[in-house]
PDB file of C-alpha atoms and ligand atoms in Angstrom:
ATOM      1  CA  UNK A   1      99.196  88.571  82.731  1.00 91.00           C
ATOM      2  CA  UNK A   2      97.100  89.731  85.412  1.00 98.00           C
ATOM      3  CA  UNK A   3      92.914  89.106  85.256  1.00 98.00           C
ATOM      4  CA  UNK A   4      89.879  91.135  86.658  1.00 98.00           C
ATOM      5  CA  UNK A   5      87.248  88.682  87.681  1.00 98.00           C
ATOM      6  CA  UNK A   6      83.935  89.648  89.318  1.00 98.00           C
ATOM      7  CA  UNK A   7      83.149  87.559  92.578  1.00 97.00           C
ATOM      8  CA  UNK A   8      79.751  88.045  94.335  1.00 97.00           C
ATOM      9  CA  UNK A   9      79.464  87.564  97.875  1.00 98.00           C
ATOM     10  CA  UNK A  10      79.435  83.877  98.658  1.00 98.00           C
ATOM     11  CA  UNK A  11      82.738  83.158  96.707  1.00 97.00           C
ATOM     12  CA  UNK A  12      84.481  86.374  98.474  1.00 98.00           C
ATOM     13  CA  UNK A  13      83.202  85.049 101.659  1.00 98.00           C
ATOM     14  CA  UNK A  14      84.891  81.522 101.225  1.00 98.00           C
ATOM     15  CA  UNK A  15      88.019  83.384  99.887  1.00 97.00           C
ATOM     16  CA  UNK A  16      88.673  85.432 102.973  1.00 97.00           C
ATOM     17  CA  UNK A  17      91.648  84.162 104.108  1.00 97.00           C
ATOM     18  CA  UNK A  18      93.344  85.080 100.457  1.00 96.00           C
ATOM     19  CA  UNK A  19      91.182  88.330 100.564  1.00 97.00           C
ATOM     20  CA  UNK A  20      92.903  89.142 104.478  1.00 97.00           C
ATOM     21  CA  UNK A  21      96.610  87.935 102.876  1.00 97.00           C
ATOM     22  CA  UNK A  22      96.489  90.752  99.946  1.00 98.00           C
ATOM     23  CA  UNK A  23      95.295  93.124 102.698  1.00 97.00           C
ATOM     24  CA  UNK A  24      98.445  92.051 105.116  1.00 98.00           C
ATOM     25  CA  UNK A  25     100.799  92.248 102.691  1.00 98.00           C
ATOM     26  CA  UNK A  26      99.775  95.701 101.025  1.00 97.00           C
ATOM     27  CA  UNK A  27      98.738  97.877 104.551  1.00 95.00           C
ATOM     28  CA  UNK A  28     100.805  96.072 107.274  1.00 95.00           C
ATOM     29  CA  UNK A  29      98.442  96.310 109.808  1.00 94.00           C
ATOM     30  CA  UNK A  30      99.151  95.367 113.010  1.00 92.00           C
ATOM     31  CA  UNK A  31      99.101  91.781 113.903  1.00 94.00           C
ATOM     32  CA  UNK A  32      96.061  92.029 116.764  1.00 94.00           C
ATOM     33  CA  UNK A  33      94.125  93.792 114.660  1.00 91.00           C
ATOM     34  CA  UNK A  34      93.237  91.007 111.945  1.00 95.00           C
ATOM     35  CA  UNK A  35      90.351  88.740 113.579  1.00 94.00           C
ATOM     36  CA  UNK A  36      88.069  92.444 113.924  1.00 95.00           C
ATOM     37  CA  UNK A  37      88.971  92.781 110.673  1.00 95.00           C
ATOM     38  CA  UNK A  38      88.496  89.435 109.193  1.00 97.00           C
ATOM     39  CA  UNK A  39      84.755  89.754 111.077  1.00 97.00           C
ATOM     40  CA  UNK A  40      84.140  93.229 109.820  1.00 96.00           C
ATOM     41  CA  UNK A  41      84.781  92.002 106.252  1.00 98.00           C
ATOM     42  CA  UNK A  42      82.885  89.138 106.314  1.00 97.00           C
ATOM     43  CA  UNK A  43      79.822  91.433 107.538  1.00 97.00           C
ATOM     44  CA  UNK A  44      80.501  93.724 104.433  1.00 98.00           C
ATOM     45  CA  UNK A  45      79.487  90.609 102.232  1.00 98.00           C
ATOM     46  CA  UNK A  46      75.709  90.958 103.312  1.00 97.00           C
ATOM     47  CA  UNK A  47      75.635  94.659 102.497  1.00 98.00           C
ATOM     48  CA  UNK A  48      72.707  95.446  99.376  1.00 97.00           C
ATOM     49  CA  UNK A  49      74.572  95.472  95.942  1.00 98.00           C
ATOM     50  CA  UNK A  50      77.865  94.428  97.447  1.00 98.00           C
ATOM     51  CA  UNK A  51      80.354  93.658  94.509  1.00 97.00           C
ATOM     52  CA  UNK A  52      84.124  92.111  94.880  1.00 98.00           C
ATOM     53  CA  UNK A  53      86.800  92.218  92.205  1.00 98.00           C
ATOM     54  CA  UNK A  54      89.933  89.954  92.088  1.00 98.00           C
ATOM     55  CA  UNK A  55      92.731  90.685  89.828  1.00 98.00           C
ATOM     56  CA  UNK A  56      94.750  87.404  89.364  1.00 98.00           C
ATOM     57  CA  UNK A  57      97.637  85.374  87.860  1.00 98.00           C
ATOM     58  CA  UNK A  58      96.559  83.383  85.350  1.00 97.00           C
ATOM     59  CA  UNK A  59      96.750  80.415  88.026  1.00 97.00           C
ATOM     60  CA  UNK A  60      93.896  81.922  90.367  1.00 95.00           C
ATOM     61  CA  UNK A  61      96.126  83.206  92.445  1.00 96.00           C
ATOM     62  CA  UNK A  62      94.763  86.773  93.678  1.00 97.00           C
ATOM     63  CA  UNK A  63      97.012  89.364  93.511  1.00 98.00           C
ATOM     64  CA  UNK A  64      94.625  92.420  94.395  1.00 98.00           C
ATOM     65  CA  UNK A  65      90.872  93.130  95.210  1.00 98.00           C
ATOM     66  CA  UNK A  66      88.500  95.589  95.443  1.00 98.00           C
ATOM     67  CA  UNK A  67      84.999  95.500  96.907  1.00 98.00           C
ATOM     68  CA  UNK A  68      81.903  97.287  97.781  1.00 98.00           C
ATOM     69  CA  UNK A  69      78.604  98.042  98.692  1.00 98.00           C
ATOM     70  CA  UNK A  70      75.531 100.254  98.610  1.00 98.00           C
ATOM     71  CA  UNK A  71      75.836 102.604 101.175  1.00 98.00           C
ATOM     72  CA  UNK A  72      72.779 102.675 103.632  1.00 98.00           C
ATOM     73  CA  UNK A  73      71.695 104.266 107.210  1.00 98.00           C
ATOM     74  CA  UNK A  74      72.612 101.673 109.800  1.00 97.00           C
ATOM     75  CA  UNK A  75      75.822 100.903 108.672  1.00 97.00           C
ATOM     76  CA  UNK A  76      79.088 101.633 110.896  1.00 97.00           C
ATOM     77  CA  UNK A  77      80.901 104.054 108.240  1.00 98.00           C
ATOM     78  CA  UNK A  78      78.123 105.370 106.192  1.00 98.00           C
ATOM     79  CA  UNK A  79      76.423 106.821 109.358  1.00 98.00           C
ATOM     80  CA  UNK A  80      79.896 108.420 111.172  1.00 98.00           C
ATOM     81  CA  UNK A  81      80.661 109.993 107.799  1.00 98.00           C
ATOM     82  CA  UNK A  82      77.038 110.965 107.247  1.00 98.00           C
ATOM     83  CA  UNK A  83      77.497 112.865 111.049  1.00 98.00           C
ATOM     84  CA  UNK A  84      80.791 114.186 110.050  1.00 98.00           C
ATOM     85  CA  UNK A  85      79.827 115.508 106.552  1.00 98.00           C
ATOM     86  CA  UNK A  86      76.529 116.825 107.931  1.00 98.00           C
ATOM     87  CA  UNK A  87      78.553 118.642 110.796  1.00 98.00           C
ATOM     88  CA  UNK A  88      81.091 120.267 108.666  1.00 97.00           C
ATOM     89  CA  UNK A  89      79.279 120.698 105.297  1.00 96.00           C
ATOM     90  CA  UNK A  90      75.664 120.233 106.132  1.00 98.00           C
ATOM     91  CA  UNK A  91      73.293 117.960 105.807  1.00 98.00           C
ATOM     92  CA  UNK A  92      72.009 118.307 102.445  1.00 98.00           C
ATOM     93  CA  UNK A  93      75.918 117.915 101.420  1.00 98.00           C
ATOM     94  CA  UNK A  94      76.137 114.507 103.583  1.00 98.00           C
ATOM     95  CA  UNK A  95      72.569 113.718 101.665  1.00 98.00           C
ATOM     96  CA  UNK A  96      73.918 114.629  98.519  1.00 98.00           C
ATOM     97  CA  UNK A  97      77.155 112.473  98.440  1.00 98.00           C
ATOM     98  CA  UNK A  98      75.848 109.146 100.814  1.00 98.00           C
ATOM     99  CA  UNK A  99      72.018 109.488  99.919  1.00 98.00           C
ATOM    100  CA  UNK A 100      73.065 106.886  96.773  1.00 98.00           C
ATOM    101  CA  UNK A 101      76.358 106.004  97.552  1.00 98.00           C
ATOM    102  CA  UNK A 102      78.318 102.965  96.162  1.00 98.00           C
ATOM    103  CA  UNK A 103      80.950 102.560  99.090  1.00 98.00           C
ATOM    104  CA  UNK A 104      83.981 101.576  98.179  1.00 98.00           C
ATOM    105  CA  UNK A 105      85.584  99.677 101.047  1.00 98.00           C
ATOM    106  CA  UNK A 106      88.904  98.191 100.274  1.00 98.00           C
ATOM    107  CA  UNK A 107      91.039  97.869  97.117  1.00 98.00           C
ATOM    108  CA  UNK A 108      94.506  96.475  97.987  1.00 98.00           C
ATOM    109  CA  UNK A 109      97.103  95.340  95.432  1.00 98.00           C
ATOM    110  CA  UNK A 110      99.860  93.141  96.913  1.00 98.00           C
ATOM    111  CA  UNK A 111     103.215  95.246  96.614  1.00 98.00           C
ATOM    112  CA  UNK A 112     104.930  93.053  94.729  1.00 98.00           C
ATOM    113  CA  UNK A 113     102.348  93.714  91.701  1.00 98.00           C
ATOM    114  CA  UNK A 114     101.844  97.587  92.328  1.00 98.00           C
ATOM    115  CA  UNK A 115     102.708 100.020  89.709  1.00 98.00           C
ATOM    116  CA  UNK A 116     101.316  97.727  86.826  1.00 98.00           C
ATOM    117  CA  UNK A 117      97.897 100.228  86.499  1.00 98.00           C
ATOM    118  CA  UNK A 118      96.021  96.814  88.302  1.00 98.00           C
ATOM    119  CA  UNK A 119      94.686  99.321  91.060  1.00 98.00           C
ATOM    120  CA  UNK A 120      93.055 101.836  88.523  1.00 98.00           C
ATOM    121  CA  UNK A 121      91.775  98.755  86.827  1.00 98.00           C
ATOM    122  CA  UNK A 122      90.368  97.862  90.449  1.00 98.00           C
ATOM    123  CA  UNK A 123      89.170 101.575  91.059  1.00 98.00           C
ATOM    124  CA  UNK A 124      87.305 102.206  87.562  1.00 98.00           C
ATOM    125  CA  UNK A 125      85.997  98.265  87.710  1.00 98.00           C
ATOM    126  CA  UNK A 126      84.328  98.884  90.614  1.00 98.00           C
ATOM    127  CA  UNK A 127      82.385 101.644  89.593  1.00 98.00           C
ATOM    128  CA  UNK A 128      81.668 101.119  85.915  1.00 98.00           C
ATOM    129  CA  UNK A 129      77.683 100.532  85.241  1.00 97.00           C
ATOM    130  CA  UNK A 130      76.687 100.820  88.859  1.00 98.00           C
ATOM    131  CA  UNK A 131      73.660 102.608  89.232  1.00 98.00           C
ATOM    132  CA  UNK A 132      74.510 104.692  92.322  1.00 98.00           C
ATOM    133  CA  UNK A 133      74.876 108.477  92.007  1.00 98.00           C
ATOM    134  CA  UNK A 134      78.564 108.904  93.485  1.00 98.00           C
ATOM    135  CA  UNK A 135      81.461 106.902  95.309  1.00 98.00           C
ATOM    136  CA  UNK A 136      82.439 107.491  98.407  1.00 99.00           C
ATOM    137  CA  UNK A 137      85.549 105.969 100.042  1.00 98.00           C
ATOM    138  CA  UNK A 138      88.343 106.959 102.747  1.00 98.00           C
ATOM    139  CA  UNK A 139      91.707 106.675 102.489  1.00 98.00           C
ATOM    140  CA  UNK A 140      95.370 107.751 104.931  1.00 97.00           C
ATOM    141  CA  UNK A 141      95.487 111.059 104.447  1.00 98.00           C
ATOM    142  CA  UNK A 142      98.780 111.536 103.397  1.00 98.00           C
ATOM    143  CA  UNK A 143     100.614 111.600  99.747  1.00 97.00           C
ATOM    144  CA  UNK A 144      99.384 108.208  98.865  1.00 97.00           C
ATOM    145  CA  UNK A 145      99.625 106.160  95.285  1.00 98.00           C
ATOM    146  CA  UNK A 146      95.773 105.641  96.556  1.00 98.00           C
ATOM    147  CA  UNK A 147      95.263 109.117  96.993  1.00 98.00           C
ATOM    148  CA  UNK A 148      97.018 110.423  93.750  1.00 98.00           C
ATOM    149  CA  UNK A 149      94.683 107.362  91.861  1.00 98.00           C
ATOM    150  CA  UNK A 150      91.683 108.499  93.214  1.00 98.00           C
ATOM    151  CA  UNK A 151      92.242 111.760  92.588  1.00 98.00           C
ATOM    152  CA  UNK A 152      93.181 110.879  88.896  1.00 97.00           C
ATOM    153  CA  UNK A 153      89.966 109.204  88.192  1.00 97.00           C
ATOM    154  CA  UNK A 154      87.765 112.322  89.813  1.00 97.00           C
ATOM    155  CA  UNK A 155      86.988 111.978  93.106  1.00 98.00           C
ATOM    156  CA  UNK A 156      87.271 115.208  95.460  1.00 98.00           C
ATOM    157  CA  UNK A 157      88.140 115.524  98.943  1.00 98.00           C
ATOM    158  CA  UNK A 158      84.572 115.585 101.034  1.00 98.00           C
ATOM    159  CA  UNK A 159      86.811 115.460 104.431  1.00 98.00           C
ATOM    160  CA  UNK A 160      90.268 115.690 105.185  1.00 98.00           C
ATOM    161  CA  UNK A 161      92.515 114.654 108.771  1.00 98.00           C
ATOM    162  CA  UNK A 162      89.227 112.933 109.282  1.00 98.00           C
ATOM    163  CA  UNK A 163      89.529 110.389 112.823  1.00 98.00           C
ATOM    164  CA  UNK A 164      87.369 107.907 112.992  1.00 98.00           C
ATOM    165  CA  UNK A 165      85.720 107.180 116.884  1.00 97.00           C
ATOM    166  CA  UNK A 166      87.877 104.785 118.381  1.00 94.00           C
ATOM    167  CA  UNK A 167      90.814 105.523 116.047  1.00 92.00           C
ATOM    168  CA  UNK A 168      93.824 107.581 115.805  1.00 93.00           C
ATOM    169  CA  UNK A 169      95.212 108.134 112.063  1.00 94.00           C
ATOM    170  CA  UNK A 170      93.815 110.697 110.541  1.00 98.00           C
ATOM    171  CA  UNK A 171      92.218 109.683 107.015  1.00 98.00           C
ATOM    172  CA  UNK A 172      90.488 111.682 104.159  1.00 98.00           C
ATOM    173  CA  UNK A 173      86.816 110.902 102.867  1.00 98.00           C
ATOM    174  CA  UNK A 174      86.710 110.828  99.285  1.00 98.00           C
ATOM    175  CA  UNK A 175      83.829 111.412  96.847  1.00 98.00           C
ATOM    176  CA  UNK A 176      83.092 111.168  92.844  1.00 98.00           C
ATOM    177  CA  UNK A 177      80.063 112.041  90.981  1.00 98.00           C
ATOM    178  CA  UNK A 178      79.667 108.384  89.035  1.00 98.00           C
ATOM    179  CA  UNK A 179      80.376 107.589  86.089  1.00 98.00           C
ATOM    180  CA  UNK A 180      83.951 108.029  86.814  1.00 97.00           C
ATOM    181  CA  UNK A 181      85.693 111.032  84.308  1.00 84.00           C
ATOM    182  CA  UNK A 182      87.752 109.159  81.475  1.00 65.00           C
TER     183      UNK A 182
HETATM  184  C1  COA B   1      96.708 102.105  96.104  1.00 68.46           C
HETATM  185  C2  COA B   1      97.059 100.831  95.374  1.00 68.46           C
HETATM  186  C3  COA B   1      95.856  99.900  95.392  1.00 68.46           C
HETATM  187  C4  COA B   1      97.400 101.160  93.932  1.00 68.46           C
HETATM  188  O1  COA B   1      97.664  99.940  93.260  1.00 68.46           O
HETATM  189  P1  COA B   1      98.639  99.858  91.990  1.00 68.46           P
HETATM  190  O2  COA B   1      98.294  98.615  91.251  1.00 68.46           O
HETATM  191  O3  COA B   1     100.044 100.038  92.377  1.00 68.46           O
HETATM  192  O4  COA B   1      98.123 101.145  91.178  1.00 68.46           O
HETATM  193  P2  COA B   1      98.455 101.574  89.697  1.00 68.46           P
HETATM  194  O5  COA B   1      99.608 100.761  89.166  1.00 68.46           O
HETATM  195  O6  COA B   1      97.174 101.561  88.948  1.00 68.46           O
HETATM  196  O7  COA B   1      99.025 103.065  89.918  1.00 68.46           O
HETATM  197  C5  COA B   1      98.237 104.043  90.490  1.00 68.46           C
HETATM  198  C6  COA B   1      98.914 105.402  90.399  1.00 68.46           C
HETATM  199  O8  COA B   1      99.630 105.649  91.624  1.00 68.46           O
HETATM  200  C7  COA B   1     100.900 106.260  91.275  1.00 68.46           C
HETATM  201  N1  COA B   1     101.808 106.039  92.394  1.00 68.46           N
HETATM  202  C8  COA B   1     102.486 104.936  92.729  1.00 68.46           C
HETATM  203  N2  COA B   1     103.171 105.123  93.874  1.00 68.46           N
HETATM  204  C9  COA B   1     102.915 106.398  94.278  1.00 68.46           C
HETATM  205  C10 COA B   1     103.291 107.189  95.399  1.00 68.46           C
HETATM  206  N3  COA B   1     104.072 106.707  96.348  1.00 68.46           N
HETATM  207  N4  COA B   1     102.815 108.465  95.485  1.00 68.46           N
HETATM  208  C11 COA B   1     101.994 108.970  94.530  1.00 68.46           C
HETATM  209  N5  COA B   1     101.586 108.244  93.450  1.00 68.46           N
HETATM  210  C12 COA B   1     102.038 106.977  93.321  1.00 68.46           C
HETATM  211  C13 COA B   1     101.255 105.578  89.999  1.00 68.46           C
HETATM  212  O9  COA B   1     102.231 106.318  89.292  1.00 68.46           O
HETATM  213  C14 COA B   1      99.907 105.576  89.279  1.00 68.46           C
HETATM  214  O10 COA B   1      99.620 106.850  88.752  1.00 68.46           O
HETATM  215  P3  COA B   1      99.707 107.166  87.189  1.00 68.46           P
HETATM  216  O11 COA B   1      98.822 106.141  86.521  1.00 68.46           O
HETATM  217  O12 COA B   1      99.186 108.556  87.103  1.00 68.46           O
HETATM  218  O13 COA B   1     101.157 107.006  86.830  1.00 68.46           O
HETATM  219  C15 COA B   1      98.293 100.150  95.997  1.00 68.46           C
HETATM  220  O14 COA B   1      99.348 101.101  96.058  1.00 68.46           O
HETATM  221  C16 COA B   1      98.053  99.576  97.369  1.00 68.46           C
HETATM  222  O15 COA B   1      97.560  98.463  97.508  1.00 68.46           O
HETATM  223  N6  COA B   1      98.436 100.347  98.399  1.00 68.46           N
HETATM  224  C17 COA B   1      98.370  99.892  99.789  1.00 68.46           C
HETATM  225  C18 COA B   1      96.949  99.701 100.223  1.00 68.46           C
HETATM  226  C19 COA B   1      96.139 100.973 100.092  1.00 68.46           C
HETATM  227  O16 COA B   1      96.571 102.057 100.445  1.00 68.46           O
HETATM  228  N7  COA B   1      94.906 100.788  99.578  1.00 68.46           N
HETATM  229  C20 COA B   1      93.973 101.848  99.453  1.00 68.46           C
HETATM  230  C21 COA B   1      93.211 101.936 100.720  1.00 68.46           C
HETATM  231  S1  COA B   1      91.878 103.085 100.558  1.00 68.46           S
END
């Protein structure tokens, strides 16, 4: 039987290590890559109405996570999507979907538990009674379980083959109008 528990930022800060494991095992990123990451996540925990959910074994152990963040000007994504939506779209489309954003930043569910509906439980946790206006998120953009789940709970594609400066895969930006449909 697998938990959701709600974590604010101090305990998700002191759990990073377990936090970085789930995200190893489900994305396989490459090896070099984990210190920036383990920094950049670690920032994320002083972001306004940042949020963390861990789904675990009845032991503690975490099995998945999800966390995020109010979305603000100064931040690292928020402004680089801002640009890109404003460039594309507009800028009263980039206001419309970041001006009250909750950003959803990572939600990983170790492989060995996928499939069990923990990462729609992550998904529609996160977003349930926050007061922000949409969700925003990005995501590989190819035929994803993430990308069929979001899709299932209502968010729309905002940018597609999207590549962030400094990076090569191409990714989709994701938005929903909150509350989530269903
Ligand atoms: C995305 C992820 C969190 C989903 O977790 P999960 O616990 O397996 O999700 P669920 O069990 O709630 O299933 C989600 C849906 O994806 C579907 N799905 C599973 N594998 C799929 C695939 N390869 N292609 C399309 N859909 C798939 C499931 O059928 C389910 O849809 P349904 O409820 O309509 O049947 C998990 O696959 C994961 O950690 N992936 C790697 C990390 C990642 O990509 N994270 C997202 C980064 S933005």
């Amino acid at each position: 039987m697998i938990g959701l528990r709600r974590v604010g930022p101090d305990e998700f800060t002191t759990r990073l290590d377990a936090v970085l494991e789930i995200y190893i095992a489900a994305m396989n990123p490459p090896v070099d890559q984990l210190p920036g990451r383990k920094t950049i996540m670690g920032n994320h925990a002083v972001h306004p109405g940042f949020t963390c959910l861990f789904a675990e074994r009845p032991d503690g152990t975490p099995v998945g996570l999800a966390y995020g963040f109010h979305g603000a000007a100064g931040q690292w994504w928020h402004d680089v999507v801002h640009r890109a939506i404003a460039e594309r779209n507009g800028e009263g489309s980039a206001r419309g979907w970041l001006g009250d954003a909750l950003e959803l930043a990572e939600i990983h569910v170790h492989p060995d538990y996928h499939g069990k509906g923990i990462g729609r439980a992550l998904v529609v946790g996160m977003c349930a009674g926050r007061p922000e206006r949409t969700a925003v998120l990005s995501t590989r953009d190819q035929p994803t379980a993430a990308r069929h789940l979001y899709r299932s709970v209502g968010f729309v594609d905002l940018l597609t083959q999207f590549v962030f400066p400094g990076g090569y895969e191409r990714y989709a930006i994701l938005g929903a109008v909150l509350p989530l449909r269903g």
